[in-house]
Amino acid sequence: MSPYIRKVRTASGATAVQIAVKEGRRDKVVEHLGSAHDEAELAALVEAARARLHPGQLVLDLDGPAPRAGAVVEAKRSALLWDVLTGAYEALGLDEAAGGDEGFRQMVLARLVEPTSKEQVPRVISELGVQPASRRTLFRSLSRCVTGDYRSRIQAACLRHVTGRGDLSLCLYDVTTLYFEAEEEDSLRKVGYSKERKVDPQIIVGLLVDRAGFPLQIGCWEGNKAETSTLIPMIEGFRKASGIEHLVVVADAGMLSAGNLEALDQAGLGFIVGSRMTKAPADLAAHFAWHGDALADGQVIDTITPRRGTRSTERDDKTRDEPVWDPQQHPASWRAVWAYSARRFARDNKTLTAQENRARAVVAGDRRPKGTRFVTTRKGDQVLDEQALARARRLAGLKGYVTNIPATVMPASEVIASYHELWHVEQSFRMSKHDLRARPVFHHTHDAIQAHLTIVMAALAVARHLQQATGISIKQLVRELKPLQEVTITINGHQITAQPTITPQAQQIINDLKPLAH
């Protein structure tokens, strides 16, 4: 009678692992090793059973009652996930930047596994099978984060990582708001313009990333500060820290203020920003007059736009060809690139039709007016603004870009392509808001808020680093690696550690990360 391993489903839904022998047609249980409640525990118990048998025995799945347990699961550890996260953290130089602060490291990496409060960090870390720092240690780390200026050192580490692996001639900048569930304002948290139309106190957060979305600088300002006024301090701070003189900054139309563009130009920096559609009629008036407003898919119009106001005095409407922007010949203008896309036209036209329908409903009295586009008041009555609607439809499909980079240095196609890289910084903001849940923020002091943003930036750097290496999001990576646990069990005083079975997806992640380890 040769003993074999038997796996039995119990009434509670667990899987009992036993060593049994055949006696006639019956199975006699020789030893019950324990009951597994997940794949990791099951693998460990089977491994322990194999260790007690001679090599080559069969593993059978049979149903039946389970005797009492003879093995104890001592520990489970998501070692592969933890090694991947800590490996990326250290490879980026963040451990050195934070002076080996274990509490800070656990707060950063916990955000990648399960975004939650600082109070919950020990639970998240312990669920990975790692010894967590105490809550007191974590909050002391928050204090050290500010007094030790971790932010500057982490930003320096991020800069070294980017300069060692890619081109830093172009950076992307955007801003967002983080709100607080607080009733009163203070020196930093102010009620201001909210894109989500919230009335809670908020702060303005600016994020500067490289062209691939890897974070370089993060900063925050009072919630009632104009977003346009954050650009210059951020760029100047980065240029001073990096020592980079020749830099092109890409930002969306929200940063398009005359003062911002003048300041960037005077500082010797290049810029590419989105143009407001209100500038299109004047910028393209001559083109429409000479060529009409029928545009081909992919058509680009490279022209000039006034630095201030909407009327250009440097564009000669009597000339058929568009002027080639030159800073000496056109000191009152910037270069403007307008591009037409049939796909964008279809999207814009659909939006305009929906807006027209809402406007008609308001005019007819079927809807209550609430800042409805294309509704105007004439002689006390609300009417459809036919002229504004026609003008909007004429410009559907167009997108404009403003820059101070001459065509001899950067062709229009490259200007457009560079601007479209902005989705990387938008994606990074989405990661910091949703995947990493930087908001809402419950901290109550200026230093705590600054420390929180430093943690978010460090977590974003690790997430971006892993995403660029593996091609999958940090959420997918955690979901794939976390269940792969090594399990330690004790049987009759002897400890056995079973390694998890590596899935094909996990193996691909390991293979993708191998080049980064060298």
Short mmCIF file of C-alpha atoms in Angstrom, two decimals:
data_model
loop_
_atom_site.label_atom_id
_atom_site.label_comp_id
_atom_site.label_asym_id
_atom_site.label_seq_id
_atom_site.Cartn_x
_atom_site.Cartn_y
_atom_site.Cartn_z
CA MET A 1 0.00 0.00 0.00
CA SER A 2 1.70 3.16 -1.24
CA PRO A 3 0.65 6.41 0.45
CA TYR A 4 -0.52 9.28 -1.74
CA ILE A 5 -1.70 12.86 -1.37
CA ARG A 6 -5.43 13.42 -1.21
CA LYS A 7 -7.22 16.78 -1.54
CA VAL A 8 -10.74 16.93 -0.08
CA ARG A 9 -13.31 19.70 -0.23
CA THR A 10 -14.71 20.34 3.26
CA ALA A 11 -18.19 21.48 4.24
CA SER A 12 -16.88 24.98 4.96
CA GLY A 13 -15.50 25.33 1.44
CA ALA A 14 -11.84 24.86 2.41
CA THR A 15 -9.60 22.16 0.89
CA ALA A 16 -8.16 19.56 3.25
CA VAL A 17 -4.81 18.01 2.33
CA GLN A 18 -4.22 14.48 3.59
CA ILE A 19 -1.86 11.56 3.20
CA ALA A 20 -3.87 8.38 2.56
CA VAL A 21 -3.52 4.76 1.50
CA LYS A 22 -5.88 2.40 -0.31
CA GLU A 23 -7.47 -0.40 1.72
CA GLY A 24 -9.53 -2.34 -0.78
CA ARG A 25 -11.96 0.15 -2.25
CA ARG A 26 -11.66 2.55 0.62
CA ASP A 27 -9.24 5.41 1.34
CA LYS A 28 -7.66 5.33 4.76
CA VAL A 29 -6.32 8.68 6.01
CA VAL A 30 -2.85 8.23 7.50
CA GLU A 31 -2.25 11.89 8.27
CA HIS A 32 -4.22 15.09 7.93
CA LEU A 33 -1.90 18.02 7.18
CA GLY A 34 -4.36 20.88 7.30
CA SER A 35 -7.06 22.84 5.46
CA ALA A 36 -6.30 25.51 2.87
CA HIS A 37 -8.49 28.55 2.31
CA ASP A 38 -6.70 29.91 -0.77
CA GLU A 39 -4.34 28.78 -3.52
CA ALA A 40 -1.23 29.83 -1.62
CA GLU A 41 -2.11 27.76 1.46
CA LEU A 42 -3.09 24.83 -0.73
CA ALA A 43 0.24 24.91 -2.56
CA ALA A 44 2.10 24.97 0.76
CA LEU A 45 0.19 22.03 2.21
CA VAL A 46 0.68 19.98 -0.95
CA GLU A 47 4.39 20.83 -0.87
CA ALA A 48 4.54 19.72 2.75
CA ALA A 49 2.76 16.47 1.89
CA ARG A 50 5.18 15.78 -0.93
CA ALA A 51 8.07 16.29 1.44
CA ARG A 52 6.69 13.51 3.65
CA LEU A 53 6.31 11.04 0.79
CA HIS A 54 8.79 9.32 -1.45
CA PRO A 55 9.24 11.08 -4.83
CA GLY A 56 6.90 10.12 -7.64
CA GLN A 57 3.68 9.55 -5.67
CA LEU A 58 0.32 10.50 -7.16
CA VAL A 59 -1.86 13.46 -6.19
CA LEU A 60 -5.61 12.61 -6.25
CA ASP A 61 -8.70 14.80 -5.80
CA LEU A 62 -11.43 12.97 -3.90
CA ASP A 63 -14.42 14.08 -1.85
CA GLY A 64 -14.98 13.02 1.70
CA PRO A 65 -14.90 14.15 5.34
CA ALA A 66 -11.72 15.72 6.70
CA PRO A 67 -10.14 14.69 10.00
CA ARG A 68 -8.63 17.32 12.31
CA ALA A 69 -5.70 19.42 11.13
CA GLY A 70 -2.10 18.37 11.65
CA ALA A 71 -0.36 21.40 10.06
CA VAL A 72 -0.32 25.08 10.98
CA VAL A 73 0.10 27.93 8.48
CA GLU A 74 2.63 30.20 10.18
CA ALA A 75 2.99 32.97 7.61
CA LYS A 76 2.07 34.10 4.10
CA ARG A 77 4.15 36.65 2.23
CA SER A 78 3.66 38.36 -1.13
CA ALA A 79 7.40 38.26 -1.56
CA LEU A 80 7.42 38.71 -5.34
CA LEU A 81 5.27 41.85 -5.25
CA TRP A 82 7.23 43.33 -2.35
CA ASP A 83 10.55 42.61 -4.07
CA VAL A 84 9.33 44.27 -7.29
CA LEU A 85 8.10 47.39 -5.47
CA THR A 86 11.15 47.78 -3.23
CA GLY A 87 13.44 47.03 -6.18
CA ALA A 88 11.92 49.88 -8.19
CA TYR A 89 11.97 52.20 -5.16
CA GLU A 90 15.68 51.56 -4.62
CA ALA A 91 16.57 51.60 -8.32
CA LEU A 92 15.19 55.12 -8.56
CA GLY A 93 17.36 56.23 -5.65
CA LEU A 94 14.35 57.05 -3.47
CA ASP A 95 15.60 55.02 -0.51
CA GLU A 96 18.83 56.99 -0.48
CA ALA A 97 16.96 60.28 -1.02
CA ALA A 98 14.81 59.58 2.05
CA GLY A 99 17.85 58.58 4.13
CA GLY A 100 16.72 54.96 4.40
CA ASP A 101 13.54 56.03 6.23
CA GLU A 102 11.59 52.76 6.48
CA GLY A 103 8.37 54.46 7.58
CA PHE A 104 8.44 56.73 4.54
CA ARG A 105 9.13 53.78 2.24
CA GLN A 106 6.18 51.83 3.63
CA MET A 107 3.84 54.81 3.18
CA VAL A 108 4.96 55.20 -0.45
CA LEU A 109 4.68 51.53 -1.37
CA ALA A 110 1.42 51.02 0.53
CA ARG A 111 -0.19 53.66 -1.72
CA LEU A 112 0.69 51.52 -4.73
CA VAL A 113 -0.93 48.41 -3.24
CA GLU A 114 -4.02 49.99 -1.68
CA PRO A 115 -4.45 53.76 -1.51
CA THR A 116 -5.69 54.49 1.97
CA SER A 117 -5.06 56.63 5.04
CA LYS A 118 -1.79 56.71 6.96
CA GLU A 119 -3.61 54.96 9.80
CA GLN A 120 -4.24 51.96 7.55
CA VAL A 121 -0.68 51.63 6.22
CA PRO A 122 0.35 49.01 8.85
CA ARG A 123 -2.60 46.84 7.86
CA VAL A 124 -1.76 47.06 4.13
CA ILE A 125 1.90 46.26 4.76
CA SER A 126 1.19 43.38 7.15
CA GLU A 127 -1.21 41.80 4.63
CA LEU A 128 1.79 41.49 2.33
CA GLY A 129 3.59 39.50 5.02
CA VAL A 130 6.00 42.35 5.78
CA GLN A 131 6.70 43.63 9.29
CA PRO A 132 4.93 47.02 9.40
CA ALA A 133 6.27 50.14 11.01
CA SER A 134 4.20 51.40 13.94
CA ARG A 135 1.78 54.28 13.44
CA ARG A 136 3.97 56.43 15.66
CA THR A 137 6.96 55.69 13.42
CA LEU A 138 4.92 56.58 10.33
CA PHE A 139 3.87 59.94 11.67
CA ARG A 140 7.42 60.69 12.79
CA SER A 141 8.44 59.93 9.19
CA LEU A 142 5.93 62.52 7.97
CA SER A 143 7.62 65.10 10.17
CA ARG A 144 11.10 64.09 8.96
CA CYS A 145 9.85 64.32 5.39
CA VAL A 146 9.46 68.08 5.85
CA THR A 147 12.38 68.86 8.14
CA GLY A 148 14.71 66.68 6.08
CA ASP A 149 13.47 68.18 2.80
CA TYR A 150 12.76 64.77 1.25
CA ARG A 151 10.92 66.51 -1.61
CA SER A 152 14.02 68.22 -3.03
CA ARG A 153 16.11 65.07 -2.69
CA ILE A 154 13.45 62.90 -4.32
CA GLN A 155 13.08 65.39 -7.17
CA ALA A 156 16.85 65.31 -7.63
CA ALA A 157 16.74 61.49 -7.76
CA CYS A 158 13.97 61.62 -10.36
CA LEU A 159 15.99 64.10 -12.41
CA ARG A 160 19.05 61.82 -12.33
CA HIS A 161 16.89 58.90 -13.45
CA VAL A 162 15.48 60.80 -16.42
CA THR A 163 18.74 62.40 -17.55
CA GLY A 164 20.41 59.00 -17.41
CA ARG A 165 17.78 57.39 -19.63
CA GLY A 166 16.33 59.97 -22.00
CA ASP A 167 16.00 63.47 -23.41
CA LEU A 168 14.97 66.32 -21.15
CA SER A 169 14.68 69.01 -23.80
CA LEU A 170 10.88 68.91 -23.53
CA CYS A 171 8.75 68.89 -20.37
CA LEU A 172 4.99 68.79 -19.82
CA TYR A 173 3.15 70.88 -17.21
CA ASP A 174 -0.39 70.83 -15.87
CA VAL A 175 -2.28 71.80 -12.74
CA THR A 176 -5.18 70.38 -10.78
CA THR A 177 -6.98 71.02 -7.52
CA LEU A 178 -7.11 68.87 -4.40
CA TYR A 179 -9.99 69.59 -2.07
CA PHE A 180 -10.30 69.11 1.69
CA GLU A 181 -13.28 68.03 3.72
CA ALA A 182 -12.90 71.00 6.02
CA GLU A 183 -15.29 73.77 7.02
CA GLU A 184 -12.80 76.62 7.40
CA GLU A 185 -9.98 78.01 5.30
CA ASP A 186 -6.42 78.53 6.48
CA SER A 187 -3.23 80.04 5.03
CA LEU A 188 -3.00 77.34 2.32
CA ARG A 189 -6.42 75.77 1.95
CA LYS A 190 -8.67 78.33 0.25
CA VAL A 191 -11.98 78.24 -1.53
CA GLY A 192 -11.29 78.95 -5.19
CA TYR A 193 -12.30 77.98 -8.69
CA SER A 194 -12.95 74.24 -8.74
CA LYS A 195 -13.18 72.22 -11.95
CA GLU A 196 -15.57 69.94 -10.05
CA ARG A 197 -17.63 72.90 -8.82
CA LYS A 198 -16.93 72.13 -5.17
CA VAL A 199 -17.06 74.76 -2.46
CA ASP A 200 -14.67 73.01 -0.07
CA PRO A 201 -11.28 74.57 0.69
CA GLN A 202 -8.68 73.41 -1.82
CA ILE A 203 -5.08 73.76 -2.91
CA ILE A 204 -3.61 74.12 -6.40
CA VAL A 205 -1.15 71.37 -7.33
CA GLY A 206 1.26 71.69 -10.25
CA LEU A 207 3.02 68.70 -11.79
CA LEU A 208 5.98 68.82 -14.18
CA VAL A 209 6.83 65.58 -15.99
CA ASP A 210 9.08 64.49 -18.82
CA ARG A 211 7.65 63.62 -22.22
CA ALA A 212 6.86 60.07 -21.02
CA GLY A 213 4.97 61.25 -17.92
CA PHE A 214 7.71 60.56 -15.34
CA PRO A 215 7.46 63.12 -12.50
CA LEU A 216 10.14 65.78 -12.14
CA GLN A 217 8.64 68.43 -9.86
CA ILE A 218 5.50 68.82 -7.77
CA GLY A 219 4.36 71.99 -6.04
CA CYS A 220 1.31 73.42 -4.34
CA TRP A 221 -0.19 76.85 -3.84
CA GLU A 222 -3.15 78.49 -2.13
CA GLY A 223 -6.50 77.31 -3.46
CA ASN A 224 -7.57 80.77 -4.62
CA LYS A 225 -4.40 81.36 -6.65
CA ALA A 226 -4.78 81.69 -10.42
CA GLU A 227 -3.57 78.53 -12.17
CA THR A 228 -1.68 80.59 -14.77
CA SER A 229 0.51 82.10 -12.04
CA THR A 230 1.91 78.69 -11.04
CA LEU A 231 3.74 77.96 -14.29
CA ILE A 232 6.68 80.35 -14.08
CA PRO A 233 7.70 79.53 -10.45
CA MET A 234 7.60 75.80 -11.23
CA ILE A 235 9.66 76.09 -14.44
CA GLU A 236 12.21 78.46 -12.90
CA GLY A 237 12.62 76.17 -9.90
CA PHE A 238 13.15 73.16 -12.13
CA ARG A 239 15.64 74.94 -14.36
CA LYS A 240 17.62 76.12 -11.37
CA ALA A 241 17.68 72.62 -9.86
CA SER A 242 18.52 70.88 -13.13
CA GLY A 243 20.88 73.40 -14.66
CA ILE A 244 19.11 72.92 -18.00
CA GLU A 245 19.13 76.08 -20.12
CA HIS A 246 17.46 74.97 -23.35
CA LEU A 247 14.04 73.69 -22.46
CA VAL A 248 10.67 73.53 -24.22
CA VAL A 249 7.60 73.62 -21.97
CA VAL A 250 4.30 72.14 -23.17
CA ALA A 251 1.07 73.14 -21.42
CA ASP A 252 -2.63 73.29 -22.20
CA ALA A 253 -4.62 76.38 -23.09
CA GLY A 254 -5.25 77.12 -19.43
CA MET A 255 -1.67 78.38 -19.17
CA LEU A 256 -2.14 80.70 -22.18
CA SER A 257 -1.71 84.08 -20.52
CA ALA A 258 0.20 86.89 -22.19
CA GLY A 259 2.35 87.31 -19.08
CA ASN A 260 3.28 83.62 -18.95
CA LEU A 261 4.36 83.47 -22.57
CA GLU A 262 6.35 86.68 -22.35
CA ALA A 263 8.10 85.47 -19.18
CA LEU A 264 9.01 82.10 -20.74
CA ASP A 265 10.29 83.78 -23.89
CA GLN A 266 12.37 86.35 -21.97
CA ALA A 267 13.87 83.53 -19.90
CA GLY A 268 15.09 81.89 -23.09
CA LEU A 269 12.64 78.99 -22.82
CA GLY A 270 10.61 77.54 -25.65
CA PHE A 271 6.90 76.92 -25.19
CA ILE A 272 4.06 75.09 -26.91
CA VAL A 273 0.59 75.77 -25.50
CA GLY A 274 -2.91 75.11 -26.71
CA SER A 275 -4.62 78.07 -28.33
CA ARG A 276 -8.10 79.21 -27.37
CA MET A 277 -10.73 78.80 -30.03
CA THR A 278 -11.70 82.47 -29.62
CA LYS A 279 -8.45 83.31 -31.43
CA ALA A 280 -9.23 81.18 -34.47
CA PRO A 281 -11.48 83.64 -36.40
CA ALA A 282 -8.85 86.40 -36.36
CA ASP A 283 -5.87 84.07 -36.88
CA LEU A 284 -7.52 82.40 -39.88
CA ALA A 285 -9.44 85.36 -41.32
CA ALA A 286 -6.97 85.88 -44.18
CA HIS A 287 -6.82 82.18 -44.97
CA PHE A 288 -10.61 81.94 -45.12
CA ALA A 289 -10.76 85.06 -47.30
CA TRP A 290 -8.26 83.67 -49.82
CA HIS A 291 -8.97 79.94 -49.69
CA GLY A 292 -12.42 79.54 -48.14
CA ASP A 293 -13.24 77.56 -45.01
CA ALA A 294 -13.35 74.07 -46.56
CA LEU A 295 -10.38 72.23 -45.04
CA ALA A 296 -8.91 68.83 -45.86
CA ASP A 297 -8.31 66.15 -43.23
CA GLY A 298 -4.83 66.70 -41.78
CA GLN A 299 -4.47 70.21 -43.25
CA VAL A 300 -2.15 72.51 -41.28
CA ILE A 301 -2.09 76.31 -41.40
CA ASP A 302 1.15 77.79 -40.04
CA THR A 303 0.58 81.48 -39.34
CA ILE A 304 0.92 84.12 -36.60
CA THR A 305 -1.26 85.26 -33.70
CA PRO A 306 -1.12 88.52 -31.71
CA ARG A 307 0.67 88.34 -28.37
CA ARG A 308 -2.03 90.42 -26.77
CA GLY A 309 -5.66 90.79 -27.84
CA THR A 310 -7.22 89.10 -30.82
CA ARG A 311 -6.52 91.48 -33.71
CA SER A 312 -3.21 91.08 -35.53
CA THR A 313 -1.58 94.15 -37.05
CA GLU A 314 1.30 92.11 -38.44
CA ARG A 315 -0.77 89.84 -40.72
CA ASP A 316 -1.30 91.48 -44.13
CA ASP A 317 -4.74 90.34 -45.29
CA LYS A 318 -3.85 91.39 -48.85
CA THR A 319 -1.17 88.69 -49.00
CA ARG A 320 -2.30 85.19 -50.02
CA ASP A 321 0.52 83.28 -48.30
CA GLU A 322 0.71 83.00 -44.54
CA PRO A 323 3.63 84.85 -42.93
CA VAL A 324 6.53 82.73 -41.68
CA TRP A 325 6.86 83.75 -38.03
CA ASP A 326 10.14 85.41 -37.09
CA PRO A 327 10.72 87.04 -33.68
CA GLN A 328 12.46 90.04 -35.25
CA GLN A 329 9.95 90.58 -38.06
CA HIS A 330 6.89 89.90 -35.87
CA PRO A 331 7.70 91.26 -32.39
CA ALA A 332 4.01 91.68 -31.53
CA SER A 333 3.05 88.13 -32.55
CA TRP A 334 3.69 84.49 -31.72
CA ARG A 335 3.72 81.60 -34.13
CA ALA A 336 0.33 79.88 -34.40
CA VAL A 337 -0.29 76.45 -35.88
CA TRP A 338 -3.85 75.42 -36.69
CA ALA A 339 -4.65 71.84 -37.69
CA TYR A 340 -7.87 70.35 -39.04
CA SER A 341 -8.98 66.79 -38.33
CA ALA A 342 -12.04 65.11 -39.82
CA ARG A 343 -12.29 62.94 -36.73
CA ARG A 344 -12.22 65.99 -34.49
CA PHE A 345 -14.82 67.65 -36.74
CA ALA A 346 -17.21 64.74 -36.23
CA ARG A 347 -16.71 64.90 -32.45
CA ASP A 348 -17.06 68.72 -32.32
CA ASN A 349 -20.13 68.64 -34.57
CA LYS A 350 -21.84 66.09 -32.33
CA THR A 351 -21.11 68.26 -29.27
CA LEU A 352 -22.39 71.40 -31.03
CA THR A 353 -25.62 69.63 -32.04
CA ALA A 354 -26.21 68.61 -28.42
CA GLN A 355 -25.51 72.19 -27.27
CA GLU A 356 -27.84 73.58 -29.94
CA ASN A 357 -30.63 71.24 -28.82
CA ARG A 358 -30.18 72.35 -25.20
CA ALA A 359 -30.21 75.99 -26.28
CA ARG A 360 -33.42 75.51 -28.28
CA ALA A 361 -35.02 73.79 -25.27
CA VAL A 362 -34.13 76.78 -23.07
CA VAL A 363 -35.49 79.25 -25.63
CA ALA A 364 -38.71 77.23 -25.91
CA GLY A 365 -39.06 77.25 -22.13
CA ASP A 366 -38.71 73.48 -21.83
CA ARG A 367 -35.54 73.76 -19.76
CA ARG A 368 -34.36 76.13 -17.09
CA PRO A 369 -31.41 78.24 -18.29
CA LYS A 370 -28.13 77.57 -16.57
CA GLY A 371 -25.26 79.17 -18.45
CA THR A 372 -26.45 77.53 -21.67
CA ARG A 373 -24.24 78.11 -24.71
CA PHE A 374 -25.81 79.73 -27.80
CA VAL A 375 -28.58 81.40 -25.79
CA THR A 376 -28.64 85.20 -25.82
CA THR A 377 -31.10 87.85 -24.66
CA ARG A 378 -32.69 90.31 -27.08
CA LYS A 379 -35.31 92.82 -25.97
CA GLY A 380 -35.81 90.86 -22.78
CA ASP A 381 -36.42 87.55 -24.53
CA GLN A 382 -34.11 84.55 -24.70
CA VAL A 383 -33.29 83.61 -28.30
CA LEU A 384 -30.94 81.25 -30.10
CA ASP A 385 -27.62 82.93 -30.97
CA GLU A 386 -27.56 81.83 -34.61
CA GLN A 387 -24.44 83.84 -35.39
CA ALA A 388 -22.37 82.28 -32.59
CA LEU A 389 -23.59 78.80 -33.54
CA ALA A 390 -22.65 79.31 -37.20
CA ARG A 391 -19.22 80.61 -36.17
CA ALA A 392 -18.65 77.59 -33.93
CA ARG A 393 -19.65 75.15 -36.67
CA ARG A 394 -17.30 76.89 -39.09
CA LEU A 395 -14.40 76.22 -36.71
CA ALA A 396 -15.37 72.61 -35.86
CA GLY A 397 -12.47 70.21 -36.37
CA LEU A 398 -9.78 72.82 -35.76
CA LYS A 399 -7.19 72.78 -32.98
CA GLY A 400 -4.67 75.56 -32.42
CA TYR A 401 -1.20 75.67 -30.92
CA VAL A 402 0.88 78.72 -29.96
CA THR A 403 4.68 78.59 -29.79
CA ASN A 404 7.81 80.72 -29.89
CA ILE A 405 9.82 78.07 -31.75
CA PRO A 406 10.51 79.04 -35.38
CA ALA A 407 9.58 76.69 -38.22
CA THR A 408 13.28 76.39 -39.06
CA VAL A 409 13.82 74.74 -35.67
CA MET A 410 10.60 72.74 -35.29
CA PRO A 411 8.18 71.99 -38.15
CA ALA A 412 4.44 72.27 -37.55
CA SER A 413 3.99 68.50 -37.40
CA GLU A 414 6.47 68.28 -34.51
CA VAL A 415 4.78 71.17 -32.67
CA ILE A 416 1.47 69.29 -32.87
CA ALA A 417 3.02 65.96 -31.88
CA SER A 418 4.80 67.56 -28.90
CA TYR A 419 1.56 69.07 -27.63
CA HIS A 420 -0.21 65.76 -27.90
CA GLU A 421 2.30 64.30 -25.44
CA LEU A 422 0.31 66.17 -22.76
CA TRP A 423 -1.83 63.07 -22.28
CA HIS A 424 1.12 61.67 -20.31
CA VAL A 425 0.88 64.37 -17.63
CA GLU A 426 -2.91 64.04 -17.64
CA GLN A 427 -2.49 60.29 -17.13
CA SER A 428 -0.05 60.94 -14.28
CA PHE A 429 -2.60 63.23 -12.65
CA ARG A 430 -5.24 60.55 -13.04
CA MET A 431 -2.89 58.06 -11.41
CA SER A 432 -2.18 60.39 -8.50
CA LYS A 433 -5.88 61.17 -8.03
CA HIS A 434 -7.51 57.81 -8.62
CA ASP A 435 -5.02 54.93 -8.57
CA LEU A 436 -3.06 56.57 -5.75
CA ARG A 437 -5.99 58.60 -4.41
CA ALA A 438 -4.25 61.79 -3.49
CA ARG A 439 -7.66 63.28 -2.73
CA PRO A 440 -9.62 64.11 -0.76
CA VAL A 441 -6.87 65.12 1.66
CA PHE A 442 -7.68 65.05 5.35
CA HIS A 443 -4.41 66.54 6.69
CA HIS A 444 -4.82 69.68 8.74
CA THR A 445 -1.43 71.40 8.70
CA HIS A 446 0.72 72.92 6.00
CA ASP A 447 3.61 70.51 6.72
CA ALA A 448 1.34 67.45 6.67
CA ILE A 449 -0.06 68.47 3.28
CA GLN A 450 3.45 68.98 1.88
CA ALA A 451 4.56 65.58 3.22
CA HIS A 452 1.50 63.94 1.72
CA LEU A 453 2.29 65.37 -1.73
CA THR A 454 5.89 64.19 -1.43
CA ILE A 455 4.64 60.66 -0.76
CA VAL A 456 2.30 60.90 -3.74
CA MET A 457 5.14 62.05 -6.00
CA ALA A 458 7.42 59.22 -4.88
CA ALA A 459 4.63 56.67 -5.39
CA LEU A 460 3.93 58.14 -8.82
CA ALA A 461 7.62 57.80 -9.74
CA VAL A 462 7.65 54.11 -8.77
CA ALA A 463 4.36 53.50 -10.61
CA ARG A 464 5.59 55.23 -13.78
CA HIS A 465 8.92 53.40 -13.63
CA LEU A 466 7.20 50.01 -13.44
CA GLN A 467 4.58 50.92 -16.02
CA GLN A 468 7.20 52.01 -18.55
CA ALA A 469 9.15 48.79 -17.98
CA THR A 470 6.22 46.35 -18.13
CA GLY A 471 3.65 48.11 -20.29
CA ILE A 472 0.88 47.51 -17.73
CA SER A 473 -0.62 49.77 -15.08
CA ILE A 474 0.44 49.60 -11.45
CA LYS A 475 -3.08 48.40 -10.60
CA GLN A 476 -2.73 45.45 -13.00
CA LEU A 477 0.75 44.66 -11.69
CA VAL A 478 -0.42 44.54 -8.07
CA ARG A 479 -3.47 42.47 -9.01
CA GLU A 480 -1.24 39.92 -10.78
CA LEU A 481 1.55 39.64 -8.21
CA LYS A 482 -0.14 40.06 -4.84
CA PRO A 483 -1.85 36.62 -4.79
CA LEU A 484 1.48 34.86 -5.49
CA GLN A 485 2.45 34.19 -1.89
CA GLU A 486 5.15 32.07 -0.34
CA VAL A 487 3.65 30.15 2.58
CA THR A 488 5.42 28.85 5.67
CA ILE A 489 3.75 25.95 7.53
CA THR A 490 4.73 23.92 10.58
CA ILE A 491 4.16 20.15 10.75
CA ASN A 492 5.13 18.36 13.95
CA GLY A 493 7.65 21.06 14.81
CA HIS A 494 9.19 21.21 11.32
CA GLN A 495 8.81 24.35 9.15
CA ILE A 496 8.38 24.10 5.38
CA THR A 497 8.21 27.09 3.02
CA ALA A 498 6.42 26.58 -0.28
CA GLN A 499 7.00 28.94 -3.20
CA PRO A 500 4.06 30.02 -5.36
CA THR A 501 3.53 28.82 -8.91
CA ILE A 502 4.54 31.67 -11.21
CA THR A 503 1.81 32.45 -13.73
CA PRO A 504 2.72 33.30 -17.35
CA GLN A 505 1.68 36.92 -16.74
CA ALA A 506 3.88 37.16 -13.64
CA GLN A 507 6.79 35.61 -15.51
CA GLN A 508 6.41 38.23 -18.24
CA ILE A 509 6.57 40.98 -15.61
CA ILE A 510 9.75 39.44 -14.16
CA ASN A 511 11.29 39.20 -17.63
CA ASP A 512 10.42 42.83 -18.41
CA LEU A 513 12.04 44.01 -15.18
CA LYS A 514 15.26 41.99 -15.56
CA PRO A 515 17.02 44.58 -17.78
CA LEU A 516 16.40 47.26 -15.12
CA ALA A 517 18.27 45.19 -12.53
CA HIS A 518 21.52 45.41 -14.49
#
